[in-house]
PDB file of C-alpha atoms in Angstrom:
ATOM      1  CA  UNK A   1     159.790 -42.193 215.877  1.00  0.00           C
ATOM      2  CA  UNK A   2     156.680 -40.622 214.771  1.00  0.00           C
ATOM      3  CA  UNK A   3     156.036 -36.919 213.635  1.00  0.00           C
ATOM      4  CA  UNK A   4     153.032 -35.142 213.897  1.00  0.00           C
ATOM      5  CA  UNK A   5     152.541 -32.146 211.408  1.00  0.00           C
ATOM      6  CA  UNK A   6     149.949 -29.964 212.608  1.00  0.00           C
ATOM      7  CA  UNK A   7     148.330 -27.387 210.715  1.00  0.00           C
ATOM      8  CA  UNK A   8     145.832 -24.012 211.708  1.00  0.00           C
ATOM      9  CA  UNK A   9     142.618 -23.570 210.294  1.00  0.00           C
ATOM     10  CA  UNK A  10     141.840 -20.045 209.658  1.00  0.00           C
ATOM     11  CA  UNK A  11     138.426 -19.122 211.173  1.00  0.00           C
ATOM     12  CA  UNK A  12     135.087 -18.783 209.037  1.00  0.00           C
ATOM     13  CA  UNK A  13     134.478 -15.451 208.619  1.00  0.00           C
ATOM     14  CA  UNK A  14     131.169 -14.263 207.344  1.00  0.00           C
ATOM     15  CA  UNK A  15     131.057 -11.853 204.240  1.00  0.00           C
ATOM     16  CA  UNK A  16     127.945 -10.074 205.865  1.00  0.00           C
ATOM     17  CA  UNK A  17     127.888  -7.939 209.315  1.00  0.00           C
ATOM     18  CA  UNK A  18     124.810  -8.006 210.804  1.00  0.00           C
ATOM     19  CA  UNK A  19     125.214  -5.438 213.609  1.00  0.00           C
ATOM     20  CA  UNK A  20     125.812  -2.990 210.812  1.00  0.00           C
ATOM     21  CA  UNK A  21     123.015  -3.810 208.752  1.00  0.00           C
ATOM     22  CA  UNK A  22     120.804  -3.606 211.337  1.00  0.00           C
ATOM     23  CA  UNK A  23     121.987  -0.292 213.042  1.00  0.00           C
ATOM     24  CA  UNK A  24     121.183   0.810 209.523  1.00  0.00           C
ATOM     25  CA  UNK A  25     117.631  -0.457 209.193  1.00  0.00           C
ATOM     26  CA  UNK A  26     116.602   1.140 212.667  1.00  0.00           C
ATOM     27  CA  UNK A  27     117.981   4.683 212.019  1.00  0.00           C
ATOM     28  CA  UNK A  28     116.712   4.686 208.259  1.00  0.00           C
ATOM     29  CA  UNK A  29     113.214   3.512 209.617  1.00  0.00           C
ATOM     30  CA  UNK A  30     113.123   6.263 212.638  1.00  0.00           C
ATOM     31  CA  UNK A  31     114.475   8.913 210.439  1.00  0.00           C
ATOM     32  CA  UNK A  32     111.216   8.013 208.175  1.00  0.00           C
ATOM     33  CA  UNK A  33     108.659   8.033 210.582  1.00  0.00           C
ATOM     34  CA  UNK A  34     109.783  11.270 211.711  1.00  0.00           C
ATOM     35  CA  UNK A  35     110.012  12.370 208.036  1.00  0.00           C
ATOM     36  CA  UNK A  36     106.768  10.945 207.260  1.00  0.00           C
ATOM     37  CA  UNK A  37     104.796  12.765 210.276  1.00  0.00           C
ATOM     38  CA  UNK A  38     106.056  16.069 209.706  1.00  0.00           C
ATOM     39  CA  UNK A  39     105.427  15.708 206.331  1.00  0.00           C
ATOM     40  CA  UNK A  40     101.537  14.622 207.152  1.00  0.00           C
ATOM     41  CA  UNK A  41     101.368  17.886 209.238  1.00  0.00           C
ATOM     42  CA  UNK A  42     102.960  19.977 206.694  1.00  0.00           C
ATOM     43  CA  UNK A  43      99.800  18.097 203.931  1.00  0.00           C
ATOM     44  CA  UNK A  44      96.829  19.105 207.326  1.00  0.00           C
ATOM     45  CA  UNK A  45      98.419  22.878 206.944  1.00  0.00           C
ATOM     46  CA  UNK A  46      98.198  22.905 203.199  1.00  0.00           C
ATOM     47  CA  UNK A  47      94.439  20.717 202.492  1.00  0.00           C
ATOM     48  CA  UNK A  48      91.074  22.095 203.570  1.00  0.00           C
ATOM     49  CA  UNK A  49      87.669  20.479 203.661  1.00  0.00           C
ATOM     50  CA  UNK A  50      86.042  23.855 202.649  1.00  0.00           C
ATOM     51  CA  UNK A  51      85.263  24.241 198.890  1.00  0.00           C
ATOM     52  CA  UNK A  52      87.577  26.339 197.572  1.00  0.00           C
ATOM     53  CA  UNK A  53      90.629  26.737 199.907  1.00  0.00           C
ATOM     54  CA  UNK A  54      93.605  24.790 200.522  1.00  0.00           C
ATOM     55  CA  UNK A  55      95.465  23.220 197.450  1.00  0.00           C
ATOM     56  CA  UNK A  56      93.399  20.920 194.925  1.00  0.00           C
ATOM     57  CA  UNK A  57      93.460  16.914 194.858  1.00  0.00           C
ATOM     58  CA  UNK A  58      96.270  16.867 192.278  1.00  0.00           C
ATOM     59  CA  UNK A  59      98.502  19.008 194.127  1.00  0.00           C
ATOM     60  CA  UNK A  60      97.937  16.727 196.931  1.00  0.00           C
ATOM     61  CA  UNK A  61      99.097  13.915 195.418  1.00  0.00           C
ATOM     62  CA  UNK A  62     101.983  15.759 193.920  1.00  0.00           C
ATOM     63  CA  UNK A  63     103.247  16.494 197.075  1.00  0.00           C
ATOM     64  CA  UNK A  64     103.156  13.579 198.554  1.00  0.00           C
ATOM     65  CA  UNK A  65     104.936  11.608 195.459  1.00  0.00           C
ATOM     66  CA  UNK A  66     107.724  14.403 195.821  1.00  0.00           C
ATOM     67  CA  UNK A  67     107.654  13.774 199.792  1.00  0.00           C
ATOM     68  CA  UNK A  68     107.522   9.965 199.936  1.00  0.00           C
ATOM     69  CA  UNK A  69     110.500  10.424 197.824  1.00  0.00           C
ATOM     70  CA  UNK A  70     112.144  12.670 199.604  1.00  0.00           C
ATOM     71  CA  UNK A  71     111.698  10.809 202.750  1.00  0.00           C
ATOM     72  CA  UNK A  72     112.597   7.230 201.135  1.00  0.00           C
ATOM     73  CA  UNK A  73     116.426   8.803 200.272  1.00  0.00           C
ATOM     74  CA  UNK A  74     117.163  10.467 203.110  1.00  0.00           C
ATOM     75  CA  UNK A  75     116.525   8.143 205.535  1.00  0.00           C
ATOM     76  CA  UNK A  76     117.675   5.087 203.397  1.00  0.00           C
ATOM     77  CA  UNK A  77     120.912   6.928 202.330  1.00  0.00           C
ATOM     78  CA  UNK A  78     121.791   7.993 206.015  1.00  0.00           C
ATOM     79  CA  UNK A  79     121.068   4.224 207.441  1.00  0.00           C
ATOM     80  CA  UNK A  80     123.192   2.965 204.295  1.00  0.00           C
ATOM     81  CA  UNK A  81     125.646   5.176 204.886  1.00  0.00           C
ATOM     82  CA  UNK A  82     125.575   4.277 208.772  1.00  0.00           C
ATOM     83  CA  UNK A  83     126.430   0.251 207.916  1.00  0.00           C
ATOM     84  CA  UNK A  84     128.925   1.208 205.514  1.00  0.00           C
ATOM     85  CA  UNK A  85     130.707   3.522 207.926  1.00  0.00           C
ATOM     86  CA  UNK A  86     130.626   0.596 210.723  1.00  0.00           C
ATOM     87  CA  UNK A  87     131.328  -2.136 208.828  1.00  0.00           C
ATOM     88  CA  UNK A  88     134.808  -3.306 208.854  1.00  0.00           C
ATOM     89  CA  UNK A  89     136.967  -3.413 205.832  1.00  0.00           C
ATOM     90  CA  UNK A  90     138.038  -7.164 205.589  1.00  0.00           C
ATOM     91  CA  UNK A  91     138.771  -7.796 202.008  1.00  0.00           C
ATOM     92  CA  UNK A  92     142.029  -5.680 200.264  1.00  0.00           C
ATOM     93  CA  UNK A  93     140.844  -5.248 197.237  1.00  0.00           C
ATOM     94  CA  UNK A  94     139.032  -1.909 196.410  1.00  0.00           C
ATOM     95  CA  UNK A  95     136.830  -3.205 193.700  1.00  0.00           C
ATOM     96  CA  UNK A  96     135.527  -6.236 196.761  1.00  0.00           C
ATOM     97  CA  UNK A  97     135.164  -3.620 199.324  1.00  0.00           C
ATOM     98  CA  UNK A  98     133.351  -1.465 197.358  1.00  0.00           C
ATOM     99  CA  UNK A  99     130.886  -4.335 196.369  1.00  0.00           C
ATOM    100  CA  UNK A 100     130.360  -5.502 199.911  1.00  0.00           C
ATOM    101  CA  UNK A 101     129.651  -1.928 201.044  1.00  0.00           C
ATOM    102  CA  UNK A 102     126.572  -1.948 198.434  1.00  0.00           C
ATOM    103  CA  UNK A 103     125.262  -5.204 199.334  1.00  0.00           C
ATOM    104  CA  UNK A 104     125.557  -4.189 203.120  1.00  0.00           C
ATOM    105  CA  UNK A 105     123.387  -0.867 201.964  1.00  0.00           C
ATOM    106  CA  UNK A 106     120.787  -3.408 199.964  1.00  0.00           C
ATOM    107  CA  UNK A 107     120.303  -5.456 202.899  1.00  0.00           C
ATOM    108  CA  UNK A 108     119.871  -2.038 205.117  1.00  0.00           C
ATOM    109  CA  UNK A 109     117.230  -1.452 202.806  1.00  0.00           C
ATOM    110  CA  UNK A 110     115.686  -4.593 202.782  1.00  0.00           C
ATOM    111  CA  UNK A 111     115.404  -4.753 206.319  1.00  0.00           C
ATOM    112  CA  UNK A 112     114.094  -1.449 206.537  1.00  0.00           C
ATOM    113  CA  UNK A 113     111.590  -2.084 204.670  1.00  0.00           C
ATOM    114  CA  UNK A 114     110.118  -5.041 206.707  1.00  0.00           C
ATOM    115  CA  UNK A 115     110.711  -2.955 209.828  1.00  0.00           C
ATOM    116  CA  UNK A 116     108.285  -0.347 208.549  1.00  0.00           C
ATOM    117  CA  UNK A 117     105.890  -2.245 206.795  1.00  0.00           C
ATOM    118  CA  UNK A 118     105.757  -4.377 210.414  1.00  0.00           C
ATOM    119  CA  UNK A 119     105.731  -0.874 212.445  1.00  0.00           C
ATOM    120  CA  UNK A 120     102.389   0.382 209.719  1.00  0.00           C
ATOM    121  CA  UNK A 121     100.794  -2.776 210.051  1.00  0.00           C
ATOM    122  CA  UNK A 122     101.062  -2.314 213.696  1.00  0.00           C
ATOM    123  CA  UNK A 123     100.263   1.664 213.795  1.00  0.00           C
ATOM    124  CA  UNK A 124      97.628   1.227 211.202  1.00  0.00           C
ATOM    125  CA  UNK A 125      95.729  -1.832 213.544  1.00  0.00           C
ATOM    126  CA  UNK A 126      96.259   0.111 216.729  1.00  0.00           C
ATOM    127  CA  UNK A 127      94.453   3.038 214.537  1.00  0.00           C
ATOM    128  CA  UNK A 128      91.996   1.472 213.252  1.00  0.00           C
ATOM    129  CA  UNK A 129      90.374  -0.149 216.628  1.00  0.00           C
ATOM    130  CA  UNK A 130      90.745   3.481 218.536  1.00  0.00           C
ATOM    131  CA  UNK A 131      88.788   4.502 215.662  1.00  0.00           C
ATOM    132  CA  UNK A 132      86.187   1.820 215.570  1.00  0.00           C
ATOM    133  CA  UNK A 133      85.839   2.249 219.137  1.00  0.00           C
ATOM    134  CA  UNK A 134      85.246   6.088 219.281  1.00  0.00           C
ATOM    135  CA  UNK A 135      82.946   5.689 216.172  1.00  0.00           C
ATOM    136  CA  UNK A 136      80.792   2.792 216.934  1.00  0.00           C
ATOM    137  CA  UNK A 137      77.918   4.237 218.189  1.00  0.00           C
ATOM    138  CA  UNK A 138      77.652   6.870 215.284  1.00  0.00           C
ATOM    139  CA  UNK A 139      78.905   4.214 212.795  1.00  0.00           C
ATOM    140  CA  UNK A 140      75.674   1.982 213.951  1.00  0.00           C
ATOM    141  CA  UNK A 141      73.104   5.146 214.038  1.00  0.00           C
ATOM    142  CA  UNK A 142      74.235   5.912 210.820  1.00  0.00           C
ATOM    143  CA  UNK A 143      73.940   2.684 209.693  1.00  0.00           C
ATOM    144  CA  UNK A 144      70.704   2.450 211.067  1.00  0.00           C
ATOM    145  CA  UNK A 145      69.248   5.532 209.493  1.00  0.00           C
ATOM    146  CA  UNK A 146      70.620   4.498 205.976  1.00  0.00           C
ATOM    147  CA  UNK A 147      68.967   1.460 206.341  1.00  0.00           C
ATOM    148  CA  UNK A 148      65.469   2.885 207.491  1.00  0.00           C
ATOM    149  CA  UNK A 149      65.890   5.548 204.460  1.00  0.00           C
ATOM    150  CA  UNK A 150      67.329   3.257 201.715  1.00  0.00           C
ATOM    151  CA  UNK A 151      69.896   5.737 200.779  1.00  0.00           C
ATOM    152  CA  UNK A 152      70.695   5.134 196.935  1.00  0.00           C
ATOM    153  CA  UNK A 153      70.162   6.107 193.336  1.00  0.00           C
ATOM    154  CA  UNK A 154      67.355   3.837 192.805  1.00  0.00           C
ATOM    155  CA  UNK A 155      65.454   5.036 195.978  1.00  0.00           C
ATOM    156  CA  UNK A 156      66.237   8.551 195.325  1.00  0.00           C
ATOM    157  CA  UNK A 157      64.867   8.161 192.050  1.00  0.00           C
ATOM    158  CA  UNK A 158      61.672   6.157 193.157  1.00  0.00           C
ATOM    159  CA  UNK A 159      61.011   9.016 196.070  1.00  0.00           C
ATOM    160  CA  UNK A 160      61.369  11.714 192.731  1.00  0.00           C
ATOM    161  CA  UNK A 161      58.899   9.041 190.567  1.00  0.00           C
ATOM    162  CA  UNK A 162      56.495   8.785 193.668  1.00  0.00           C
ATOM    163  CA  UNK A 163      56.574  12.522 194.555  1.00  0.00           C
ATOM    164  CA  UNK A 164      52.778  13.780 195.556  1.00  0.00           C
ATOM    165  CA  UNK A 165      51.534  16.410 192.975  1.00  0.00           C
ATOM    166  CA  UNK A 166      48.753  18.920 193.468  1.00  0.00           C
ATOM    167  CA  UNK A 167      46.148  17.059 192.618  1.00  0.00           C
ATOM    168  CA  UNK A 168      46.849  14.160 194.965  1.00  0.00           C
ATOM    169  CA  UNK A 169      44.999  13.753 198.764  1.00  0.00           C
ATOM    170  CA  UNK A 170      45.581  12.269 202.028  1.00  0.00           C
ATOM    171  CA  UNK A 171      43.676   9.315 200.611  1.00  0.00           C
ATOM    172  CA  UNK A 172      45.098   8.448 197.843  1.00  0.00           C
ATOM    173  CA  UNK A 173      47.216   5.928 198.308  1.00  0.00           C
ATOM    174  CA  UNK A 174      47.414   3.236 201.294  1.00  0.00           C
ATOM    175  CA  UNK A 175      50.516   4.378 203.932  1.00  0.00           C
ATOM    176  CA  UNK A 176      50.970   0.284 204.258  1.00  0.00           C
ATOM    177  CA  UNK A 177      51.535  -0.235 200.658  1.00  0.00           C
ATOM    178  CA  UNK A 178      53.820   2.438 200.340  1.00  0.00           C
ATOM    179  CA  UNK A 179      56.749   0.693 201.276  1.00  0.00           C
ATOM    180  CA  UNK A 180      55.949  -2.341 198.643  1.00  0.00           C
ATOM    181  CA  UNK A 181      55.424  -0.115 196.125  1.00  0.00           C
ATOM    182  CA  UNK A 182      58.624   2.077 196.670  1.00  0.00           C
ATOM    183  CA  UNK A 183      60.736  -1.690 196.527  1.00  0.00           C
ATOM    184  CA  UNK A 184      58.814  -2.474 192.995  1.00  0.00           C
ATOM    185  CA  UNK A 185      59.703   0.686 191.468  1.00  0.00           C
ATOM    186  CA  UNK A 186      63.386   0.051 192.694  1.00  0.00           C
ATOM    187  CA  UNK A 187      63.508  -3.226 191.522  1.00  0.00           C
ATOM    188  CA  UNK A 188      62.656  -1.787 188.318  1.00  0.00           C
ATOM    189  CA  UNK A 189      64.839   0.810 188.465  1.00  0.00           C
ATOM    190  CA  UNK A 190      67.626  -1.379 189.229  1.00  0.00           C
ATOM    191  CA  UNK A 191      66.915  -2.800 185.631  1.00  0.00           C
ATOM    192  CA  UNK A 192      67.877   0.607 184.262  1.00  0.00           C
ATOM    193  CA  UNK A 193      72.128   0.205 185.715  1.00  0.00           C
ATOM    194  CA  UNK A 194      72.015  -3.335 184.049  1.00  0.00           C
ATOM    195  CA  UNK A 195      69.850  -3.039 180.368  1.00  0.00           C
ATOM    196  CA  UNK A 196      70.149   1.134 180.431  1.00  0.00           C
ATOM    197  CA  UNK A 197      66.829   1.179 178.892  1.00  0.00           C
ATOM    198  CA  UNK A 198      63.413   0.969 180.967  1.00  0.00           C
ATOM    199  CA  UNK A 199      60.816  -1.544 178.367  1.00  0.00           C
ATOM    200  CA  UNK A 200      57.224   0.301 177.152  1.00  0.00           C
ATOM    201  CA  UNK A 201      55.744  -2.259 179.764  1.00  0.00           C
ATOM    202  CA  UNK A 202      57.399  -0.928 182.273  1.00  0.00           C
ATOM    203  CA  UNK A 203      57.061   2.193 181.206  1.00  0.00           C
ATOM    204  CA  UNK A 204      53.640   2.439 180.996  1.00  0.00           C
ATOM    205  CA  UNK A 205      53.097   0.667 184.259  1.00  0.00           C
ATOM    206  CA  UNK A 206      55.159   3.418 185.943  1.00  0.00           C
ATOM    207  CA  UNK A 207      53.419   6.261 184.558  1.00  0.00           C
ATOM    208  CA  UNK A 208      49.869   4.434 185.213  1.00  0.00           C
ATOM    209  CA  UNK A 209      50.955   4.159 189.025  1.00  0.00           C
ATOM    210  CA  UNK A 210      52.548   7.892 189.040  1.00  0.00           C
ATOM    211  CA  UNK A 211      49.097   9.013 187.627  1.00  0.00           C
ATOM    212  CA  UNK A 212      47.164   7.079 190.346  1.00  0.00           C
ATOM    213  CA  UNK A 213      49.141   7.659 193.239  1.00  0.00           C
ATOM    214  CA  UNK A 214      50.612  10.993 193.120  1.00  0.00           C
ATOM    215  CA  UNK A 215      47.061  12.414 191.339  1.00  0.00           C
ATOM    216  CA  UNK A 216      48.619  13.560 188.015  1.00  0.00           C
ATOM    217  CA  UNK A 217      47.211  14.157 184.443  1.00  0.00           C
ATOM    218  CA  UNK A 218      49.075  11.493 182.061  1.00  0.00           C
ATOM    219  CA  UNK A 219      50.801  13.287 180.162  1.00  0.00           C
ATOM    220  CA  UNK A 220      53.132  14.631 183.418  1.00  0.00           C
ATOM    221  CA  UNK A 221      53.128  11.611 184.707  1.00  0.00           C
ATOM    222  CA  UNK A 222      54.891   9.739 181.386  1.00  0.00           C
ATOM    223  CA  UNK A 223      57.284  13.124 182.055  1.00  0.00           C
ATOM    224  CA  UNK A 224      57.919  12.486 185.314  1.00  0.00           C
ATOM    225  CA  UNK A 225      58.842   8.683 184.899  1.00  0.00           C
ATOM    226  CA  UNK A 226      61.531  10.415 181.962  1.00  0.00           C
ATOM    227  CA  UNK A 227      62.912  12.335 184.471  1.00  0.00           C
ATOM    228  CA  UNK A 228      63.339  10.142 186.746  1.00  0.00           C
ATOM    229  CA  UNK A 229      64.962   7.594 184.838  1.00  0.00           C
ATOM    230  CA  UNK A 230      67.292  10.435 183.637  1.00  0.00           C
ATOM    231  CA  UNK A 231      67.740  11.292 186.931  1.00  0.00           C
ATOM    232  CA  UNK A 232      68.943   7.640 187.497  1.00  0.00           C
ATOM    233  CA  UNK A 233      71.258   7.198 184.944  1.00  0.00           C
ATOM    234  CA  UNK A 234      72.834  10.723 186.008  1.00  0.00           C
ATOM    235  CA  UNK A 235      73.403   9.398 189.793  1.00  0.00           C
ATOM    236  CA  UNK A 236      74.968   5.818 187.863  1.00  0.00           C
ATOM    237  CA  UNK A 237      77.291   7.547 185.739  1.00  0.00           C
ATOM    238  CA  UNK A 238      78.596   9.600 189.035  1.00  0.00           C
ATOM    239  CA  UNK A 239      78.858   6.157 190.928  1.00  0.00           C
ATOM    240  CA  UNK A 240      80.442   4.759 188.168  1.00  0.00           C
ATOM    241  CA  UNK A 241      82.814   8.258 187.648  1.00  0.00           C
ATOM    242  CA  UNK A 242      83.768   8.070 191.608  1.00  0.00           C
ATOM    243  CA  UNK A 243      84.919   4.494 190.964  1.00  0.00           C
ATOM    244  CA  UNK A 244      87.134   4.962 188.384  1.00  0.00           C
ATOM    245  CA  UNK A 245      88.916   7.839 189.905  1.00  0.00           C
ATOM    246  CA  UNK A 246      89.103   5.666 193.231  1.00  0.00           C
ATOM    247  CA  UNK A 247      90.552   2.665 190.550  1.00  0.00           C
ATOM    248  CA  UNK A 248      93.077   4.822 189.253  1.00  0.00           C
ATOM    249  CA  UNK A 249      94.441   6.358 192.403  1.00  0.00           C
ATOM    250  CA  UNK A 250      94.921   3.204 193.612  1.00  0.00           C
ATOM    251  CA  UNK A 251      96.857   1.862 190.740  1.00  0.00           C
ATOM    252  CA  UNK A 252      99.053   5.799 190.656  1.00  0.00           C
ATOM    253  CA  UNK A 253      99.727   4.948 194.784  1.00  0.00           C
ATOM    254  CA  UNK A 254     100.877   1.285 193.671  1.00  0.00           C
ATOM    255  CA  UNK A 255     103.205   2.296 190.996  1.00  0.00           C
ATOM    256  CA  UNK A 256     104.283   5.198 193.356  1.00  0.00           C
ATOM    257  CA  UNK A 257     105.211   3.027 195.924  1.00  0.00           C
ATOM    258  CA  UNK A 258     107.485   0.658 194.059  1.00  0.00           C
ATOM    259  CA  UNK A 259     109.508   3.162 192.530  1.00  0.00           C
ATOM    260  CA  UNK A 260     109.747   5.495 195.510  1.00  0.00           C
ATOM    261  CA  UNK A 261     111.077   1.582 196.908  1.00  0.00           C
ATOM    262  CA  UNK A 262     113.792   1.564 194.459  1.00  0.00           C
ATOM    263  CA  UNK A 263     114.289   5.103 194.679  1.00  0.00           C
ATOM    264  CA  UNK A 264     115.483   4.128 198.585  1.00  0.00           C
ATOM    265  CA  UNK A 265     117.232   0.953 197.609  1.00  0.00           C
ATOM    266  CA  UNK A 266     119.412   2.947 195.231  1.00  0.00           C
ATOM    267  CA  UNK A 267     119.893   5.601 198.042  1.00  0.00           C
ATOM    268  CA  UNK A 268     120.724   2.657 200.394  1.00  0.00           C
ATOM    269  CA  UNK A 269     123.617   1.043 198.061  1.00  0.00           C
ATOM    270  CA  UNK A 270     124.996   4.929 197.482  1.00  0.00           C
ATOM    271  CA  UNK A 271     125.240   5.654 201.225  1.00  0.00           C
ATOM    272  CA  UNK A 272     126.825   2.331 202.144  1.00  0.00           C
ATOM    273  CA  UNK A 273     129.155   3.160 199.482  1.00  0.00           C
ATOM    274  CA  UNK A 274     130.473   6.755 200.251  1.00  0.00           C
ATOM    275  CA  UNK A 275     130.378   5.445 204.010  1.00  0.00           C
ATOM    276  CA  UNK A 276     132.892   2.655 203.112  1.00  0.00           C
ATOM    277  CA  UNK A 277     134.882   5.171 201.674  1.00  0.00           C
ATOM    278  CA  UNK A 278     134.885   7.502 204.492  1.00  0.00           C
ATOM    279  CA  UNK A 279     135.582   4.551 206.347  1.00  0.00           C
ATOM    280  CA  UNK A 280     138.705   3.843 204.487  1.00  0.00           C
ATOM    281  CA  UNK A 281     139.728   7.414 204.117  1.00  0.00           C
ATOM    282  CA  UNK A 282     139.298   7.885 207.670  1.00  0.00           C
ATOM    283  CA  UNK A 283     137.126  10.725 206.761  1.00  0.00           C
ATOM    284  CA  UNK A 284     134.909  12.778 209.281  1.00  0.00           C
ATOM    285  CA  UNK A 285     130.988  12.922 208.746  1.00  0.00           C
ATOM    286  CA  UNK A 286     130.652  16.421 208.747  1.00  0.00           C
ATOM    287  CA  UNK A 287     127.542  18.848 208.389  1.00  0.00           C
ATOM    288  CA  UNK A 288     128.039  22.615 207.518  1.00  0.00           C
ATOM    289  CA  UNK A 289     131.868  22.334 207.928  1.00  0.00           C
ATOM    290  CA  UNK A 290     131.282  20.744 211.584  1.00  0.00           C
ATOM    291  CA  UNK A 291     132.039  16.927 212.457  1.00  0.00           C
ATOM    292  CA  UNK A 292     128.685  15.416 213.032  1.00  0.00           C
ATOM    293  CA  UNK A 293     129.596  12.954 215.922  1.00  0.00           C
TER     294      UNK A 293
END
């Protein structure tokens, strides 16, 4: 006679629960949209384009480090708090439970993040073609007009070089050389960003054309092609000024945004934490004294 011994297999359960985690991730990314755009109204209310009201650059930025922060613990410490509350406790040891709750508020956070970094992308796209679209036609007029005027410091500093004194008529220079001449004293100019010093060649040629075409004794025209060439090198160093500021705020908003990031992910492990222990206390959420739900 033969005996079969049979045996159960306990089911594989998974350590994570994904339900939780997610219902996490969605409330911490809609409580931070709605943080973010009321704080972006409160920033309109405070910031004016009129010189001298509403609250300087630096303040600006101050309050928006302060906000993003603000914004990134709140809504990553409710959403953590939200998967630690749901999820069930599985394991019976305190120290294991405790653990899991933080790694369910890590992965809140981590999902979060893609959610609203998917949810930008997707804003910011939408944003930027109603915007292209509305702006076009000004966008290629102004284009246009820049163009035809050769907005820059080298052609604002040829039209000061080339600048008709008293002394100069309707006749003395040609109206269809005017343009050639205006791109060979910007060529030369040009030289000016990259040796900082014009040579006595060119020097002399400019002040021999200044005295020709715009009818001045030498000795103003040699001053005129100084000024202008200090002119130049004042209109560089302000290019070069507004680049540097635009390099460093980018690098402060880089830095700002990975540690207002971890700022979150620590709010995110805390509130999956305290919710596991609410859980296991069979605590109410309350607000003011008052259950919440």
């Amino acid at each position: 006679m033969t005996t079969l011994t049979t045996s159960s297999i306990a089911p594989r359960v998974s350590s994570v629960d994904w339900a939780p985690v997610f219902a996490g991730a969605i409330g911490a990314a809609a409580l931070s949209l709605v943080f973010i755009a009321f704080g972006a109204a409160i920033g309109l209310t405070l910031t004016s384009p009129w010189p001298g009201s509403g609250i300087s650059l630096v303040a600006t930025g101050i309050f928006v480090m302060y906000w993003t922060a603000l914004v990134q613990i709140l809504s990553f410490a409710m959403g953590g708090y939200i998967a630690g509350r749901l999820r069930p406790a599985t394991h019976p040891s305190d120290d294991e439970r405790q653990f899991r709750d933080g790694a369910h508020g890590f992965l809140v956070w981590s999902v979060g993040i893609i959610m609203m970094a998917l949810v930008t992308a997707f804003g910011g796209g939408v944003a930027a073609r109603s915007a292209s679209t509305v702006v076009a036609g000004a966008a290629t007029g102004a284009g246009a007009a820049a163009s035809q005027s050769g907005i820059g410091p080298s052609n604002y500093a040829a039209d000061l070089l080339l600048r008709r004194g008293a002394g100069a008529t309707s006749g003395d220079s040609d109206p269809a050389s005017d343009a050639a001449v205006r791109q060979e004293v910007g060529r030369l100019f040009a030289s000016v960003a990259t040796n900082r010093e014009l040579t006595v060649r060119d020097r002399d040629y400019l002040a021999a054309l200044v005295e020709r075409r715009a009818g001045l004794p030498p000795a103003e025209a040699r001053q005129r092609v100084t000024e202008a060439v200090n002119e130049l090198r004042t209109l560089e160093a302000r290019a070069r000024e507004q680049a540097e500021r635009a390099r460093k705020a980018t690098v402060l908003t880089g830095f700002t945004a990975a540690a207002t990031f971890l700022i979150g992910l620590a709010a995110a492990c805390a509130g999956a934490t305290f919710g596991g222990r609410h859980r296991d206390e069979k605590t109410a959420f309350t607000v003011l004294g008052k259950p919440f739900w």
